[in-house]
């Protein structure tokens, strides 16, 4: 049913107020009853004519229907746009968690290779407290997915916004522990391709091969216990 706007409400009120209006008309136009009746009739006829043109004609209903459909489409578009924004925010939040967030440099978006164990800085000497090595296959203790280590940092190196997202105040100490970049095994169907996680969240597993589209970029083969690094990667991690 069409929405009754202010103009329509005013017209209805005029119809309902016809009798009171007759009293005021009598004050301005004298006491002649015939004159009062004619003026009242004209008022009622004018109001009824306007009302029928606005609400009882097919053209008026067609106009109201077009307006309603237009507002409905606009509402659906706004809802869809809000959904896109929410999905974008959600996706970025997930990417931050798994170490896939890209950072902006100037006006161009580019991956910062000094973050998430992607720096080409040679890791030598290797600190004794780094327990694991590039090429070892791991399993995440909490989420259960498997993967292979392709890099590590002596402590978390990531944008501050990512660190705040991943480590609430109760877990701030984890930022200063070794972190590993992982290619996640596609066989897990986990939905993410990489992860950047602290040492305490992983454990080593033997005899498990990892399937990932970038494996050959990092490794030349698998010896049953770990993957063999490509020469360029071995230069960065000479002691692994």
mmCIF file of C-alpha atoms in Angstrom:
data_model
loop_
_atom_site.group_PDB
_atom_site.id
_atom_site.type_symbol
_atom_site.label_atom_id
_atom_site.label_comp_id
_atom_site.label_asym_id
_atom_site.label_seq_id
_atom_site.Cartn_x
_atom_site.Cartn_y
_atom_site.Cartn_z
ATOM 1 C CA UNK A 1 0.000 0.000 0.000
ATOM 2 C CA UNK A 2 1.436 3.451 -0.898
ATOM 3 C CA UNK A 3 2.945 5.464 1.900
ATOM 4 C CA UNK A 4 0.688 8.357 3.004
ATOM 5 C CA UNK A 5 2.825 11.463 2.892
ATOM 6 C CA UNK A 6 2.243 14.805 4.547
ATOM 7 C CA UNK A 7 0.227 16.182 1.612
ATOM 8 C CA UNK A 8 -2.172 13.233 1.623
ATOM 9 C CA UNK A 9 -2.600 13.460 5.379
ATOM 10 C CA UNK A 10 -3.428 17.133 5.007
ATOM 11 C CA UNK A 11 -6.089 16.343 2.402
ATOM 12 C CA UNK A 12 -7.708 13.755 4.647
ATOM 13 C CA UNK A 13 -7.701 16.196 7.536
ATOM 14 C CA UNK A 14 -9.428 18.742 5.312
ATOM 15 C CA UNK A 15 -12.199 16.255 4.579
ATOM 16 C CA UNK A 16 -12.639 15.446 8.250
ATOM 17 C CA UNK A 17 -12.644 19.101 9.179
ATOM 18 C CA UNK A 18 -15.391 20.081 6.689
ATOM 19 C CA UNK A 19 -18.014 20.575 9.404
ATOM 20 C CA UNK A 20 -15.805 22.696 11.705
ATOM 21 C CA UNK A 21 -14.762 24.669 8.631
ATOM 22 C CA UNK A 22 -18.401 25.491 7.964
ATOM 23 C CA UNK A 23 -18.562 27.283 11.285
ATOM 24 C CA UNK A 24 -15.584 29.500 10.492
ATOM 25 C CA UNK A 25 -16.929 30.154 6.997
ATOM 26 C CA UNK A 26 -20.127 31.418 8.558
ATOM 27 C CA UNK A 27 -18.147 33.924 10.589
ATOM 28 C CA UNK A 28 -16.490 35.369 7.479
ATOM 29 C CA UNK A 29 -19.269 35.109 4.904
ATOM 30 C CA UNK A 30 -22.327 35.985 6.926
ATOM 31 C CA UNK A 31 -25.177 33.886 8.155
ATOM 32 C CA UNK A 32 -26.783 32.987 4.830
ATOM 33 C CA UNK A 33 -27.209 29.171 4.976
ATOM 34 C CA UNK A 34 -27.332 28.698 1.203
ATOM 35 C CA UNK A 35 -24.008 30.487 0.809
ATOM 36 C CA UNK A 36 -22.418 28.398 3.565
ATOM 37 C CA UNK A 37 -23.626 25.175 1.927
ATOM 38 C CA UNK A 38 -22.232 26.148 -1.494
ATOM 39 C CA UNK A 39 -18.811 27.021 -0.049
ATOM 40 C CA UNK A 40 -18.707 23.826 1.971
ATOM 41 C CA UNK A 41 -19.667 21.764 -1.077
ATOM 42 C CA UNK A 42 -16.888 23.359 -3.137
ATOM 43 C CA UNK A 43 -14.382 22.627 -0.366
ATOM 44 C CA UNK A 44 -15.428 18.976 -0.153
ATOM 45 C CA UNK A 45 -15.471 18.517 -3.939
ATOM 46 C CA UNK A 46 -11.994 20.079 -4.325
ATOM 47 C CA UNK A 47 -10.529 17.921 -1.558
ATOM 48 C CA UNK A 48 -12.136 14.747 -2.936
ATOM 49 C CA UNK A 49 -10.915 15.519 -6.456
ATOM 50 C CA UNK A 50 -7.342 15.980 -5.229
ATOM 51 C CA UNK A 51 -7.541 12.800 -3.153
ATOM 52 C CA UNK A 52 -8.836 10.681 -6.047
ATOM 53 C CA UNK A 53 -6.151 11.991 -8.394
ATOM 54 C CA UNK A 54 -3.439 11.081 -5.848
ATOM 55 C CA UNK A 55 -4.700 7.688 -4.674
ATOM 56 C CA UNK A 56 -7.561 6.342 -6.777
ATOM 57 C CA UNK A 57 -6.299 6.770 -10.336
ATOM 58 C CA UNK A 58 -4.236 4.051 -12.103
ATOM 59 C CA UNK A 59 -1.553 6.588 -13.011
ATOM 60 C CA UNK A 60 -1.125 7.612 -9.389
ATOM 61 C CA UNK A 61 -0.776 3.983 -8.277
ATOM 62 C CA UNK A 62 1.748 3.359 -11.067
ATOM 63 C CA UNK A 63 3.814 6.342 -9.880
ATOM 64 C CA UNK A 64 3.699 5.122 -6.270
ATOM 65 C CA UNK A 65 4.744 1.636 -7.380
ATOM 66 C CA UNK A 66 7.697 3.006 -9.363
ATOM 67 C CA UNK A 67 8.813 5.055 -6.354
ATOM 68 C CA UNK A 68 8.546 2.033 -4.052
ATOM 69 C CA UNK A 69 10.532 -0.176 -6.457
ATOM 70 C CA UNK A 70 13.189 2.530 -6.791
ATOM 71 C CA UNK A 71 13.586 2.790 -3.016
ATOM 72 C CA UNK A 72 13.702 -1.009 -2.720
ATOM 73 C CA UNK A 73 16.477 -1.274 -5.324
ATOM 74 C CA UNK A 74 18.453 1.484 -3.601
ATOM 75 C CA UNK A 75 18.100 -0.332 -0.286
ATOM 76 C CA UNK A 76 19.305 -3.601 -1.831
ATOM 77 C CA UNK A 77 22.296 -1.847 -3.417
ATOM 78 C CA UNK A 78 23.182 -0.214 -0.103
ATOM 79 C CA UNK A 79 22.908 -3.577 1.651
ATOM 80 C CA UNK A 80 25.133 -5.208 -0.969
ATOM 81 C CA UNK A 81 27.706 -2.429 -0.640
ATOM 82 C CA UNK A 82 27.708 -2.800 3.143
ATOM 83 C CA UNK A 83 28.152 -6.537 2.682
ATOM 84 C CA UNK A 84 31.174 -5.948 0.456
ATOM 85 C CA UNK A 85 32.720 -3.649 3.055
ATOM 86 C CA UNK A 86 32.130 -6.200 5.814
ATOM 87 C CA UNK A 87 33.599 -9.012 3.708
ATOM 88 C CA UNK A 88 36.620 -6.875 2.866
ATOM 89 C CA UNK A 89 37.236 -6.085 6.506
ATOM 90 C CA UNK A 90 36.798 -9.739 7.440
ATOM 91 C CA UNK A 91 39.148 -10.901 4.681
ATOM 92 C CA UNK A 92 41.812 -8.383 5.658
ATOM 93 C CA UNK A 93 41.513 -9.469 9.273
ATOM 94 C CA UNK A 94 42.050 -13.096 8.292
ATOM 95 C CA UNK A 95 44.969 -12.185 6.054
ATOM 96 C CA UNK A 96 46.578 -10.276 8.898
ATOM 97 C CA UNK A 97 46.337 -13.386 11.071
ATOM 98 C CA UNK A 98 47.978 -15.661 8.521
ATOM 99 C CA UNK A 99 50.705 -13.250 7.503
ATOM 100 C CA UNK A 100 49.405 -12.288 4.066
ATOM 101 C CA UNK A 101 48.668 -8.613 4.710
ATOM 102 C CA UNK A 102 50.177 -6.231 2.177
ATOM 103 C CA UNK A 103 51.370 -2.816 3.281
ATOM 104 C CA UNK A 104 51.325 0.471 1.411
ATOM 105 C CA UNK A 105 54.491 2.223 0.342
ATOM 106 C CA UNK A 106 53.621 5.739 -0.775
ATOM 107 C CA UNK A 107 50.676 5.544 -3.164
ATOM 108 C CA UNK A 108 51.540 2.052 -4.409
ATOM 109 C CA UNK A 109 50.633 -1.230 -2.733
ATOM 110 C CA UNK A 110 53.543 -3.620 -2.496
ATOM 111 C CA UNK A 111 54.529 -6.484 -0.301
ATOM 112 C CA UNK A 112 57.166 -5.488 2.238
ATOM 113 C CA UNK A 113 59.732 -8.264 1.997
ATOM 114 C CA UNK A 114 61.329 -7.397 5.320
ATOM 115 C CA UNK A 115 58.147 -8.652 7.000
ATOM 116 C CA UNK A 116 56.932 -12.207 7.676
ATOM 117 C CA UNK A 117 60.364 -13.872 7.280
ATOM 118 C CA UNK A 118 60.670 -12.776 3.652
ATOM 119 C CA UNK A 119 63.795 -10.697 4.094
ATOM 120 C CA UNK A 120 66.789 -11.704 1.958
ATOM 121 C CA UNK A 121 69.099 -10.887 4.871
ATOM 122 C CA UNK A 122 71.438 -13.825 5.491
ATOM 123 C CA UNK A 123 70.602 -15.594 8.761
ATOM 124 C CA UNK A 124 74.137 -16.239 9.954
ATOM 125 C CA UNK A 125 75.121 -17.150 12.534
ATOM 126 C CA UNK A 126 71.983 -19.009 13.491
ATOM 127 C CA UNK A 127 71.004 -18.436 17.144
ATOM 128 C CA UNK A 128 70.949 -21.589 19.225
ATOM 129 C CA UNK A 129 67.427 -20.900 20.462
ATOM 130 C CA UNK A 130 65.999 -21.251 16.933
ATOM 131 C CA UNK A 131 64.714 -24.811 17.254
ATOM 132 C CA UNK A 132 63.503 -25.496 13.708
ATOM 133 C CA UNK A 133 64.951 -25.194 10.220
ATOM 134 C CA UNK A 134 63.805 -24.250 6.740
ATOM 135 C CA UNK A 135 62.560 -27.358 4.919
ATOM 136 C CA UNK A 136 61.135 -29.114 7.964
ATOM 137 C CA UNK A 137 57.491 -30.181 7.856
ATOM 138 C CA UNK A 138 55.348 -28.969 10.727
ATOM 139 C CA UNK A 139 51.890 -29.420 12.192
ATOM 140 C CA UNK A 140 50.054 -26.586 13.903
ATOM 141 C CA UNK A 141 49.317 -27.640 17.490
ATOM 142 C CA UNK A 142 45.961 -25.865 17.655
ATOM 143 C CA UNK A 143 44.518 -25.851 14.130
ATOM 144 C CA UNK A 144 45.998 -29.160 12.986
ATOM 145 C CA UNK A 145 47.108 -28.121 9.499
ATOM 146 C CA UNK A 146 50.489 -29.192 8.140
ATOM 147 C CA UNK A 147 53.015 -27.233 6.123
ATOM 148 C CA UNK A 148 56.681 -26.623 5.455
ATOM 149 C CA UNK A 149 58.959 -23.909 6.871
ATOM 150 C CA UNK A 150 60.265 -21.514 4.213
ATOM 151 C CA UNK A 151 61.715 -18.850 6.491
ATOM 152 C CA UNK A 152 62.157 -17.644 10.052
ATOM 153 C CA UNK A 153 62.825 -14.506 12.096
ATOM 154 C CA UNK A 154 64.431 -14.376 15.524
ATOM 155 C CA UNK A 155 61.328 -12.448 16.619
ATOM 156 C CA UNK A 156 58.123 -11.334 14.936
ATOM 157 C CA UNK A 157 58.705 -8.871 12.108
ATOM 158 C CA UNK A 158 55.376 -7.532 10.884
ATOM 159 C CA UNK A 159 53.448 -4.247 10.627
ATOM 160 C CA UNK A 160 52.410 -2.926 14.013
ATOM 161 C CA UNK A 161 48.733 -3.200 13.068
ATOM 162 C CA UNK A 162 49.193 -6.912 12.328
ATOM 163 C CA UNK A 163 50.978 -7.481 15.631
ATOM 164 C CA UNK A 164 48.220 -5.725 17.571
ATOM 165 C CA UNK A 165 45.616 -7.808 15.778
ATOM 166 C CA UNK A 166 47.365 -11.127 16.418
ATOM 167 C CA UNK A 167 48.704 -10.491 19.909
ATOM 168 C CA UNK A 168 46.376 -8.975 22.502
ATOM 169 C CA UNK A 169 47.917 -7.683 25.764
ATOM 170 C CA UNK A 170 47.870 -11.155 27.337
ATOM 171 C CA UNK A 171 50.079 -12.532 24.515
ATOM 172 C CA UNK A 172 52.519 -9.659 24.045
ATOM 173 C CA UNK A 173 55.501 -11.827 25.069
ATOM 174 C CA UNK A 174 55.061 -13.986 21.955
ATOM 175 C CA UNK A 175 56.158 -11.084 19.750
ATOM 176 C CA UNK A 176 59.736 -11.540 20.989
ATOM 177 C CA UNK A 177 59.916 -15.272 20.227
ATOM 178 C CA UNK A 178 61.058 -16.910 16.942
ATOM 179 C CA UNK A 179 58.479 -16.822 14.135
ATOM 180 C CA UNK A 180 58.261 -19.064 11.083
ATOM 181 C CA UNK A 181 56.775 -18.544 7.645
ATOM 182 C CA UNK A 182 54.868 -21.650 6.521
ATOM 183 C CA UNK A 183 53.590 -22.877 3.175
ATOM 184 C CA UNK A 184 50.360 -24.605 4.197
ATOM 185 C CA UNK A 185 49.706 -28.059 2.795
ATOM 186 C CA UNK A 186 46.870 -27.815 0.267
ATOM 187 C CA UNK A 187 45.845 -31.388 1.130
ATOM 188 C CA UNK A 188 44.467 -30.008 4.407
ATOM 189 C CA UNK A 189 41.899 -27.918 2.542
ATOM 190 C CA UNK A 190 42.588 -25.183 5.069
ATOM 191 C CA UNK A 191 41.848 -22.356 2.647
ATOM 192 C CA UNK A 192 45.003 -20.340 3.318
ATOM 193 C CA UNK A 193 48.291 -20.570 1.451
ATOM 194 C CA UNK A 194 50.739 -19.236 4.031
ATOM 195 C CA UNK A 195 51.040 -18.628 7.752
ATOM 196 C CA UNK A 196 53.378 -16.686 10.021
ATOM 197 C CA UNK A 197 53.340 -18.235 13.461
ATOM 198 C CA UNK A 198 55.383 -18.346 16.678
ATOM 199 C CA UNK A 199 57.601 -21.290 17.525
ATOM 200 C CA UNK A 200 55.439 -22.521 20.391
ATOM 201 C CA UNK A 201 52.499 -23.204 18.047
ATOM 202 C CA UNK A 202 54.231 -25.800 15.852
ATOM 203 C CA UNK A 203 55.681 -29.269 16.124
ATOM 204 C CA UNK A 204 57.846 -31.218 13.650
ATOM 205 C CA UNK A 205 56.555 -34.290 11.760
ATOM 206 C CA UNK A 206 58.544 -36.744 9.615
ATOM 207 C CA UNK A 207 57.580 -38.558 6.423
ATOM 208 C CA UNK A 208 54.811 -36.202 5.344
ATOM 209 C CA UNK A 209 54.984 -34.532 1.943
ATOM 210 C CA UNK A 210 53.514 -31.065 1.441
ATOM 211 C CA UNK A 211 51.506 -30.037 -1.621
ATOM 212 C CA UNK A 212 51.662 -26.359 -2.504
ATOM 213 C CA UNK A 213 51.989 -24.537 -5.860
ATOM 214 C CA UNK A 214 55.162 -22.721 -4.722
ATOM 215 C CA UNK A 215 57.079 -25.763 -3.462
ATOM 216 C CA UNK A 216 59.458 -25.866 -6.438
ATOM 217 C CA UNK A 217 60.308 -22.207 -5.971
ATOM 218 C CA UNK A 218 61.747 -22.957 -2.547
ATOM 219 C CA UNK A 219 62.812 -26.608 -2.724
ATOM 220 C CA UNK A 220 64.390 -29.055 -5.159
ATOM 221 C CA UNK A 221 63.232 -32.257 -3.506
ATOM 222 C CA UNK A 222 62.311 -34.186 -0.375
ATOM 223 C CA UNK A 223 64.604 -36.659 1.447
ATOM 224 C CA UNK A 224 62.004 -38.193 3.742
ATOM 225 C CA UNK A 225 62.739 -35.987 6.735
ATOM 226 C CA UNK A 226 62.941 -32.489 5.257
ATOM 227 C CA UNK A 227 62.831 -30.599 1.971
ATOM 228 C CA UNK A 228 66.056 -29.642 0.196
ATOM 229 C CA UNK A 229 66.395 -25.887 -0.271
ATOM 230 C CA UNK A 230 66.971 -24.269 -3.646
ATOM 231 C CA UNK A 231 70.462 -22.626 -3.894
ATOM 232 C CA UNK A 232 69.103 -19.077 -3.502
ATOM 233 C CA UNK A 233 67.282 -20.039 -0.295
ATOM 234 C CA UNK A 234 70.299 -21.919 1.079
ATOM 235 C CA UNK A 235 72.341 -18.718 0.778
ATOM 236 C CA UNK A 236 69.906 -16.974 3.106
ATOM 237 C CA UNK A 237 69.752 -19.857 5.579
ATOM 238 C CA UNK A 238 73.239 -21.447 5.315
ATOM 239 C CA UNK A 239 73.014 -23.242 8.672
ATOM 240 C CA UNK A 240 69.586 -24.852 8.196
#
